[in-house]
PDB file of C-alpha atoms in Angstrom:
ATOM      1  CA  UNK A 572       8.149 -13.744 -10.284  1.00 55.00           C
ATOM      2  CA  UNK A 573       5.169 -12.469 -12.218  1.00 78.00           C
ATOM      3  CA  UNK A 574       3.715 -10.461  -9.348  1.00 92.00           C
ATOM      4  CA  UNK A 575       4.480  -9.378  -5.803  1.00 96.00           C
ATOM      5  CA  UNK A 576       4.273 -12.335  -3.451  1.00 96.00           C
ATOM      6  CA  UNK A 577       3.623 -12.021   0.256  1.00 97.00           C
ATOM      7  CA  UNK A 578       3.626 -14.593   3.024  1.00 97.00           C
ATOM      8  CA  UNK A 579       1.949 -15.614   5.173  1.00 97.00           C
ATOM      9  CA  UNK A 580      -1.375 -14.548   3.773  1.00 96.00           C
ATOM     10  CA  UNK A 581      -2.887 -14.846   7.235  1.00 97.00           C
ATOM     11  CA  UNK A 582      -1.205 -14.783  10.675  1.00 97.00           C
ATOM     12  CA  UNK A 583      -2.863 -14.984  14.030  1.00 97.00           C
ATOM     13  CA  UNK A 584      -0.607 -14.403  17.016  1.00 97.00           C
ATOM     14  CA  UNK A 585      -0.795 -13.731  20.688  1.00 97.00           C
ATOM     15  CA  UNK A 586       0.013 -10.334  22.094  1.00 97.00           C
ATOM     16  CA  UNK A 587       3.658 -10.050  22.946  1.00 97.00           C
ATOM     17  CA  UNK A 588       4.953 -12.502  20.301  1.00 97.00           C
ATOM     18  CA  UNK A 589       7.195 -11.474  17.412  1.00 98.00           C
ATOM     19  CA  UNK A 590       6.085 -11.899  13.816  1.00 98.00           C
ATOM     20  CA  UNK A 591       7.863 -11.801  10.466  1.00 98.00           C
ATOM     21  CA  UNK A 592       6.150 -10.921   7.234  1.00 98.00           C
ATOM     22  CA  UNK A 593       7.834 -11.621   3.923  1.00 98.00           C
ATOM     23  CA  UNK A 594       7.664  -9.848   0.588  1.00 97.00           C
ATOM     24  CA  UNK A 595       9.064 -11.126  -2.701  1.00 96.00           C
ATOM     25  CA  UNK A 596       8.883  -8.272  -5.244  1.00 95.00           C
ATOM     26  CA  UNK A 597       8.667  -8.393  -9.002  1.00 94.00           C
ATOM     27  CA  UNK A 598      11.962  -9.469 -10.387  1.00 91.00           C
ATOM     28  CA  UNK A 599      14.043  -6.451 -11.368  1.00 88.00           C
ATOM     29  CA  UNK A 600      12.044  -3.959  -9.391  1.00 90.00           C
ATOM     30  CA  UNK A 601      14.517  -1.919  -7.378  1.00 88.00           C
ATOM     31  CA  UNK A 602      12.093  -0.015  -5.155  1.00 89.00           C
ATOM     32  CA  UNK A 603      10.041  -1.833  -2.484  1.00 92.00           C
ATOM     33  CA  UNK A 604       7.421  -0.353  -0.144  1.00 93.00           C
ATOM     34  CA  UNK A 605       5.579  -1.522   2.918  1.00 96.00           C
ATOM     35  CA  UNK A 606       2.136  -0.162   3.755  1.00 96.00           C
ATOM     36  CA  UNK A 607      -0.525  -1.297   6.207  1.00 95.00           C
ATOM     37  CA  UNK A 608      -4.278  -0.954   6.185  1.00 94.00           C
ATOM     38  CA  UNK A 609      -6.016  -1.038   9.542  1.00 91.00           C
ATOM     39  CA  UNK A 610      -9.762  -1.573   9.763  1.00 85.00           C
ATOM     40  CA  UNK A 611     -11.571   1.405   8.272  1.00 79.00           C
ATOM     41  CA  UNK A 612      -8.398   3.209   7.479  1.00 83.00           C
ATOM     42  CA  UNK A 613      -6.522   4.048   4.259  1.00 85.00           C
ATOM     43  CA  UNK A 614      -3.138   2.776   3.283  1.00 91.00           C
ATOM     44  CA  UNK A 615      -0.545   3.930   5.792  1.00 92.00           C
ATOM     45  CA  UNK A 616       3.077   4.112   4.576  1.00 91.00           C
ATOM     46  CA  UNK A 617       5.578   2.287   6.749  1.00 94.00           C
ATOM     47  CA  UNK A 618       8.980   2.097   5.017  1.00 93.00           C
ATOM     48  CA  UNK A 619      10.545   2.158   1.583  1.00 89.00           C
ATOM     49  CA  UNK A 620      13.702   0.483   0.152  1.00 90.00           C
ATOM     50  CA  UNK A 621      15.799   1.482  -2.839  1.00 87.00           C
ATOM     51  CA  UNK A 622      17.936  -1.554  -3.427  1.00 88.00           C
ATOM     52  CA  UNK A 623      18.918  -2.743   0.040  1.00 89.00           C
ATOM     53  CA  UNK A 624      18.899   0.611   1.699  1.00 88.00           C
ATOM     54  CA  UNK A 625      15.951   2.293   3.359  1.00 86.00           C
ATOM     55  CA  UNK A 626      16.022   6.058   2.667  1.00 80.00           C
ATOM     56  CA  UNK A 627      12.628   6.541   4.236  1.00 79.00           C
ATOM     57  CA  UNK A 628      11.639   4.870   7.509  1.00 82.00           C
ATOM     58  CA  UNK A 629       9.447   7.702   8.623  1.00 81.00           C
ATOM     59  CA  UNK A 630       6.285   5.669   8.701  1.00 89.00           C
ATOM     60  CA  UNK A 631       7.349   2.953  11.085  1.00 93.00           C
ATOM     61  CA  UNK A 632       4.975   3.437  14.051  1.00 92.00           C
ATOM     62  CA  UNK A 633       7.405   2.421  16.788  1.00 93.00           C
ATOM     63  CA  UNK A 634      10.754   0.867  17.455  1.00 94.00           C
ATOM     64  CA  UNK A 635       9.044  -2.504  17.636  1.00 97.00           C
ATOM     65  CA  UNK A 636       8.802  -2.377  13.819  1.00 97.00           C
ATOM     66  CA  UNK A 637      11.842  -3.050  11.659  1.00 96.00           C
ATOM     67  CA  UNK A 638      12.449  -4.159   8.100  1.00 96.00           C
ATOM     68  CA  UNK A 639      15.272  -5.342   5.983  1.00 95.00           C
ATOM     69  CA  UNK A 640      15.942  -6.174   2.376  1.00 95.00           C
ATOM     70  CA  UNK A 641      18.714  -8.408   1.130  1.00 89.00           C
ATOM     71  CA  UNK A 642      20.112  -8.954  -2.294  1.00 87.00           C
ATOM     72  CA  UNK A 643      17.933  -6.162  -3.664  1.00 84.00           C
ATOM     73  CA  UNK A 644      15.052  -8.583  -3.622  1.00 92.00           C
ATOM     74  CA  UNK A 645      13.185 -10.171  -0.717  1.00 96.00           C
ATOM     75  CA  UNK A 646      12.145  -8.001   2.220  1.00 97.00           C
ATOM     76  CA  UNK A 647      11.108  -8.978   5.685  1.00 97.00           C
ATOM     77  CA  UNK A 648       9.019  -6.802   8.022  1.00 97.00           C
ATOM     78  CA  UNK A 649       9.410  -7.753  11.668  1.00 98.00           C
ATOM     79  CA  UNK A 650       7.124  -6.657  14.474  1.00 98.00           C
ATOM     80  CA  UNK A 651       8.407  -7.397  17.987  1.00 98.00           C
ATOM     81  CA  UNK A 652       6.223  -7.796  21.018  1.00 97.00           C
ATOM     82  CA  UNK A 653       3.056  -7.468  18.968  1.00 97.00           C
ATOM     83  CA  UNK A 654       0.172  -5.427  20.352  1.00 97.00           C
ATOM     84  CA  UNK A 655      -3.529  -5.621  19.428  1.00 96.00           C
ATOM     85  CA  UNK A 656      -3.282  -2.268  17.578  1.00 95.00           C
ATOM     86  CA  UNK A 657      -0.794  -3.945  15.209  1.00 97.00           C
ATOM     87  CA  UNK A 658      -3.667  -5.961  13.711  1.00 97.00           C
ATOM     88  CA  UNK A 659      -3.958  -4.931  10.091  1.00 96.00           C
ATOM     89  CA  UNK A 660      -3.309  -6.001   6.531  1.00 96.00           C
ATOM     90  CA  UNK A 661       0.322  -5.404   5.702  1.00 98.00           C
ATOM     91  CA  UNK A 662       0.834  -4.677   2.012  1.00 97.00           C
ATOM     92  CA  UNK A 663       4.041  -4.817   0.081  1.00 97.00           C
ATOM     93  CA  UNK A 664       4.518  -3.096  -3.236  1.00 95.00           C
ATOM     94  CA  UNK A 665       7.339  -2.790  -5.706  1.00 93.00           C
ATOM     95  CA  UNK A 666       8.195  -0.341  -8.438  1.00 88.00           C
ATOM     96  CA  UNK A 667      10.524  -0.643 -11.398  1.00 81.00           C
ATOM     97  CA  UNK A 668      12.830   2.306 -10.659  1.00 69.00           C
ATOM     98  CA  UNK A 669      12.860   5.893  -9.583  1.00 54.00           C
ATOM     99  CA  UNK A 670      11.437   7.007 -12.907  1.00 57.00           C
ATOM    100  CA  UNK A 671       8.300   5.030 -12.510  1.00 64.00           C
ATOM    101  CA  UNK A 672       5.211   6.005 -10.605  1.00 73.00           C
ATOM    102  CA  UNK A 673       3.007   2.984 -10.421  1.00 83.00           C
ATOM    103  CA  UNK A 674       3.265   0.647  -7.543  1.00 89.00           C
ATOM    104  CA  UNK A 675       2.359  -3.028  -7.950  1.00 93.00           C
ATOM    105  CA  UNK A 676       0.973  -4.468  -4.752  1.00 95.00           C
ATOM    106  CA  UNK A 677       0.938  -7.885  -3.330  1.00 96.00           C
ATOM    107  CA  UNK A 678      -2.248  -9.453  -1.886  1.00 96.00           C
ATOM    108  CA  UNK A 679      -1.122  -8.587   1.642  1.00 97.00           C
ATOM    109  CA  UNK A 680      -0.574 -10.390   4.936  1.00 97.00           C
ATOM    110  CA  UNK A 681      -3.437 -10.161   7.368  1.00 97.00           C
ATOM    111  CA  UNK A 682      -2.137  -9.977  10.883  1.00 97.00           C
ATOM    112  CA  UNK A 683      -4.482 -10.573  13.839  1.00 97.00           C
ATOM    113  CA  UNK A 684      -3.059 -10.064  17.308  1.00 97.00           C
ATOM    114  CA  UNK A 685      -5.214 -11.634  20.064  1.00 95.00           C
TER     115      UNK A 685
ATOM    116  CA  UNK B1343      -3.274  15.308   9.224  1.00 65.00           C
ATOM    117  CA  UNK B1344      -4.697  13.847   6.071  1.00 76.00           C
ATOM    118  CA  UNK B1345      -3.071  15.092   2.863  1.00 87.00           C
ATOM    119  CA  UNK B1346      -5.520  13.247   0.637  1.00 92.00           C
ATOM    120  CA  UNK B1347      -9.161  13.070   1.646  1.00 94.00           C
ATOM    121  CA  UNK B1348     -11.945  10.877   0.341  1.00 95.00           C
ATOM    122  CA  UNK B1349     -14.938  12.109   2.263  1.00 92.00           C
ATOM    123  CA  UNK B1350     -17.423   9.485   1.106  1.00 94.00           C
ATOM    124  CA  UNK B1351     -16.688   6.114   2.673  1.00 93.00           C
ATOM    125  CA  UNK B1352     -19.257   4.403   0.470  1.00 96.00           C
ATOM    126  CA  UNK B1353     -21.266   4.937  -2.690  1.00 97.00           C
ATOM    127  CA  UNK B1354     -24.085   2.862  -4.269  1.00 98.00           C
ATOM    128  CA  UNK B1355     -24.922   3.128  -7.914  1.00 98.00           C
ATOM    129  CA  UNK B1356     -27.256   1.277 -10.215  1.00 98.00           C
ATOM    130  CA  UNK B1357     -25.741  -0.716 -13.080  1.00 98.00           C
ATOM    131  CA  UNK B1358     -25.449   1.301 -16.250  1.00 97.00           C
ATOM    132  CA  UNK B1359     -25.356   4.650 -14.410  1.00 97.00           C
ATOM    133  CA  UNK B1360     -22.389   6.933 -13.772  1.00 98.00           C
ATOM    134  CA  UNK B1361     -20.277   6.473 -10.613  1.00 98.00           C
ATOM    135  CA  UNK B1362     -18.428   9.598  -9.444  1.00 98.00           C
ATOM    136  CA  UNK B1363     -15.781   9.159  -6.801  1.00 98.00           C
ATOM    137  CA  UNK B1364     -14.245  12.299  -5.253  1.00 98.00           C
ATOM    138  CA  UNK B1365     -10.942  13.158  -3.760  1.00 97.00           C
ATOM    139  CA  UNK B1366      -9.547  16.377  -2.246  1.00 96.00           C
ATOM    140  CA  UNK B1367      -5.909  17.149  -1.450  1.00 94.00           C
ATOM    141  CA  UNK B1368      -4.310  19.732   0.695  1.00 91.00           C
ATOM    142  CA  UNK B1369      -1.061  20.745  -0.954  1.00 84.00           C
ATOM    143  CA  UNK B1370      -0.859  22.563  -4.301  1.00 82.00           C
ATOM    144  CA  UNK B1371       2.616  21.079  -4.787  1.00 81.00           C
ATOM    145  CA  UNK B1372       1.087  17.659  -5.409  1.00 83.00           C
ATOM    146  CA  UNK B1373       1.181  17.213  -9.169  1.00 81.00           C
ATOM    147  CA  UNK B1374       0.649  13.617 -10.009  1.00 88.00           C
ATOM    148  CA  UNK B1375      -2.433  11.618  -8.982  1.00 93.00           C
ATOM    149  CA  UNK B1376      -3.420   8.019  -9.226  1.00 94.00           C
ATOM    150  CA  UNK B1377      -6.467   5.929  -8.630  1.00 96.00           C
ATOM    151  CA  UNK B1378      -6.216   2.336  -7.311  1.00 96.00           C
ATOM    152  CA  UNK B1379      -8.935  -0.228  -7.098  1.00 97.00           C
ATOM    153  CA  UNK B1380      -9.067  -2.939  -4.437  1.00 95.00           C
ATOM    154  CA  UNK B1381     -11.098  -6.107  -4.287  1.00 95.00           C
ATOM    155  CA  UNK B1382     -11.393  -7.987  -0.962  1.00 90.00           C
ATOM    156  CA  UNK B1383      -8.393 -10.197  -0.135  1.00 88.00           C
ATOM    157  CA  UNK B1384      -6.402  -8.703  -3.000  1.00 92.00           C
ATOM    158  CA  UNK B1385      -3.818  -5.912  -3.178  1.00 94.00           C
ATOM    159  CA  UNK B1386      -4.759  -2.601  -4.728  1.00 95.00           C
ATOM    160  CA  UNK B1387      -4.312  -2.458  -8.504  1.00 95.00           C
ATOM    161  CA  UNK B1388      -3.507   0.646 -10.541  1.00 94.00           C
ATOM    162  CA  UNK B1389      -6.409   1.994 -12.441  1.00 96.00           C
ATOM    163  CA  UNK B1390      -5.704   5.409 -13.960  1.00 96.00           C
ATOM    164  CA  UNK B1391      -3.506   8.451 -13.352  1.00 94.00           C
ATOM    165  CA  UNK B1392      -3.296  12.105 -14.202  1.00 94.00           C
ATOM    166  CA  UNK B1393      -0.539  14.672 -14.208  1.00 90.00           C
ATOM    167  CA  UNK B1394      -1.231  18.277 -13.238  1.00 88.00           C
ATOM    168  CA  UNK B1395      -0.434  19.458 -16.727  1.00 90.00           C
ATOM    169  CA  UNK B1396      -3.780  17.929 -17.742  1.00 93.00           C
ATOM    170  CA  UNK B1397      -7.293  18.391 -16.458  1.00 95.00           C
ATOM    171  CA  UNK B1398      -8.718  15.158 -17.836  1.00 97.00           C
ATOM    172  CA  UNK B1399      -7.460  11.680 -18.646  1.00 97.00           C
ATOM    173  CA  UNK B1400      -9.675   9.009 -20.117  1.00 97.00           C
ATOM    174  CA  UNK B1401      -9.235   5.231 -20.384  1.00 96.00           C
ATOM    175  CA  UNK B1402     -12.264   3.376 -21.620  1.00 97.00           C
ATOM    176  CA  UNK B1403     -15.069   3.649 -19.102  1.00 98.00           C
ATOM    177  CA  UNK B1404     -12.812   5.481 -16.647  1.00 98.00           C
ATOM    178  CA  UNK B1405     -12.156   9.229 -16.677  1.00 98.00           C
ATOM    179  CA  UNK B1406     -10.261  11.228 -14.106  1.00 98.00           C
ATOM    180  CA  UNK B1407     -10.795  14.979 -13.861  1.00 97.00           C
ATOM    181  CA  UNK B1408      -8.443  17.312 -12.034  1.00 96.00           C
ATOM    182  CA  UNK B1409      -9.398  20.739 -10.789  1.00 95.00           C
ATOM    183  CA  UNK B1410      -6.152  22.258  -9.558  1.00 93.00           C
ATOM    184  CA  UNK B1411      -7.657  25.520  -8.305  1.00 93.00           C
ATOM    185  CA  UNK B1412     -10.053  23.516  -6.071  1.00 95.00           C
ATOM    186  CA  UNK B1413      -7.433  20.880  -5.238  1.00 94.00           C
ATOM    187  CA  UNK B1414      -9.984  18.303  -6.237  1.00 96.00           C
ATOM    188  CA  UNK B1415     -10.064  15.275  -8.458  1.00 96.00           C
ATOM    189  CA  UNK B1416     -12.763  12.852  -9.354  1.00 98.00           C
ATOM    190  CA  UNK B1417     -13.038   9.483 -11.010  1.00 98.00           C
ATOM    191  CA  UNK B1418     -15.971   8.850 -13.325  1.00 98.00           C
ATOM    192  CA  UNK B1419     -17.026   5.389 -14.271  1.00 98.00           C
ATOM    193  CA  UNK B1420     -19.585   5.128 -17.015  1.00 97.00           C
ATOM    194  CA  UNK B1421     -21.434   2.927 -17.520  1.00 98.00           C
ATOM    195  CA  UNK B1422     -20.971   1.296 -14.140  1.00 98.00           C
ATOM    196  CA  UNK B1423     -20.882  -2.484 -14.002  1.00 97.00           C
ATOM    197  CA  UNK B1424     -21.278  -4.890 -11.059  1.00 97.00           C
ATOM    198  CA  UNK B1425     -17.654  -5.935 -11.505  1.00 97.00           C
ATOM    199  CA  UNK B1426     -16.682  -2.357 -10.655  1.00 98.00           C
ATOM    200  CA  UNK B1427     -17.787  -2.952  -7.064  1.00 98.00           C
ATOM    201  CA  UNK B1428     -14.591  -2.444  -5.051  1.00 97.00           C
ATOM    202  CA  UNK B1429     -12.809   0.053  -2.823  1.00 96.00           C
ATOM    203  CA  UNK B1430     -11.270   2.950  -4.784  1.00 97.00           C
ATOM    204  CA  UNK B1431      -8.245   4.811  -3.415  1.00 96.00           C
ATOM    205  CA  UNK B1432      -7.031   8.159  -4.514  1.00 96.00           C
ATOM    206  CA  UNK B1433      -3.237   8.640  -4.160  1.00 93.00           C
ATOM    207  CA  UNK B1434      -0.573  11.134  -4.918  1.00 90.00           C
ATOM    208  CA  UNK B1435       3.206  11.573  -4.957  1.00 78.00           C
ATOM    209  CA  UNK B1436       4.137  14.649  -2.983  1.00 68.00           C
ATOM    210  CA  UNK B1437       7.011  15.538  -5.381  1.00 56.00           C
ATOM    211  CA  UNK B1438       7.433  15.951  -9.102  1.00 47.00           C
ATOM    212  CA  UNK B1439       7.316  12.727 -11.114  1.00 44.00           C
ATOM    213  CA  UNK B1440      10.638  11.079 -11.678  1.00 46.00           C
ATOM    214  CA  UNK B1441      12.577  13.063  -9.131  1.00 46.00           C
ATOM    215  CA  UNK B1442      12.522  10.497  -6.380  1.00 53.00           C
ATOM    216  CA  UNK B1443      10.763   7.628  -4.756  1.00 55.00           C
ATOM    217  CA  UNK B1444       8.672   9.520  -2.239  1.00 70.00           C
ATOM    218  CA  UNK B1445       5.992   7.153  -1.121  1.00 81.00           C
ATOM    219  CA  UNK B1446       2.462   7.390  -2.444  1.00 86.00           C
ATOM    220  CA  UNK B1447       0.042   9.036   0.008  1.00 88.00           C
ATOM    221  CA  UNK B1448      -3.395   7.389  -0.054  1.00 92.00           C
ATOM    222  CA  UNK B1449      -6.833   8.493   0.915  1.00 93.00           C
ATOM    223  CA  UNK B1450      -9.033   6.260   3.111  1.00 93.00           C
ATOM    224  CA  UNK B1451     -10.898   4.904   0.159  1.00 95.00           C
ATOM    225  CA  UNK B1452     -14.485   4.827  -1.079  1.00 97.00           C
ATOM    226  CA  UNK B1453     -16.355   1.548  -1.263  1.00 96.00           C
ATOM    227  CA  UNK B1454     -18.419   1.447  -4.493  1.00 98.00           C
ATOM    228  CA  UNK B1455     -21.259  -0.902  -4.814  1.00 98.00           C
ATOM    229  CA  UNK B1456     -22.812  -1.276  -8.266  1.00 98.00           C
ATOM    230  CA  UNK B1457     -26.221  -2.843  -8.011  1.00 96.00           C
ATOM    231  CA  UNK B1458     -27.562  -4.929 -10.866  1.00 92.00           C
TER     232      UNK B1458
END
């Protein structure tokens, strides 16, 4: 597509439930990143994909967080047994290739855990 | 431990005046810097960048200055317009450009309000 598409744009869930957030990157972009922005905080790196593999998972805050990418395109970020501190805007970004530097972000998925 | 620091959470400027947003970084190995702008309910969008081989990069009303010895960069917007009101993030790649996909490290952002 023309831009990075994320869904849902808004998700309200109860503590303890699992959620899935989806990212559809720009067509042809091989690198895909997940960040999150909690209230009053900057952009926190979570995980990055090059193609379908994730060379850098260092930012995932706990083992409740996982992500996958299939077909070198769509990625899903899954949060199991959500906690209130997981409430944040989850941002996905893609980049053309390893020679590029500029990330193009989606509008984000706002997650609220009650 | 923050690698990129934006110490001013907010800044208010009158329309037509200059806005100066500041950013400090901790590691002299950082050599490529970017500024992103974010409006509410939208993702951040790339604004301007600078490589450490330069000390200034200009694009229209936006200029970024880099002071490597002080590990400091700043974004100047002149003249400021109400449409510039947004959150501005400073970011860097911790490795040399083109050598890998290390993730961008962002500051916490500065909210700029341009008052008409």
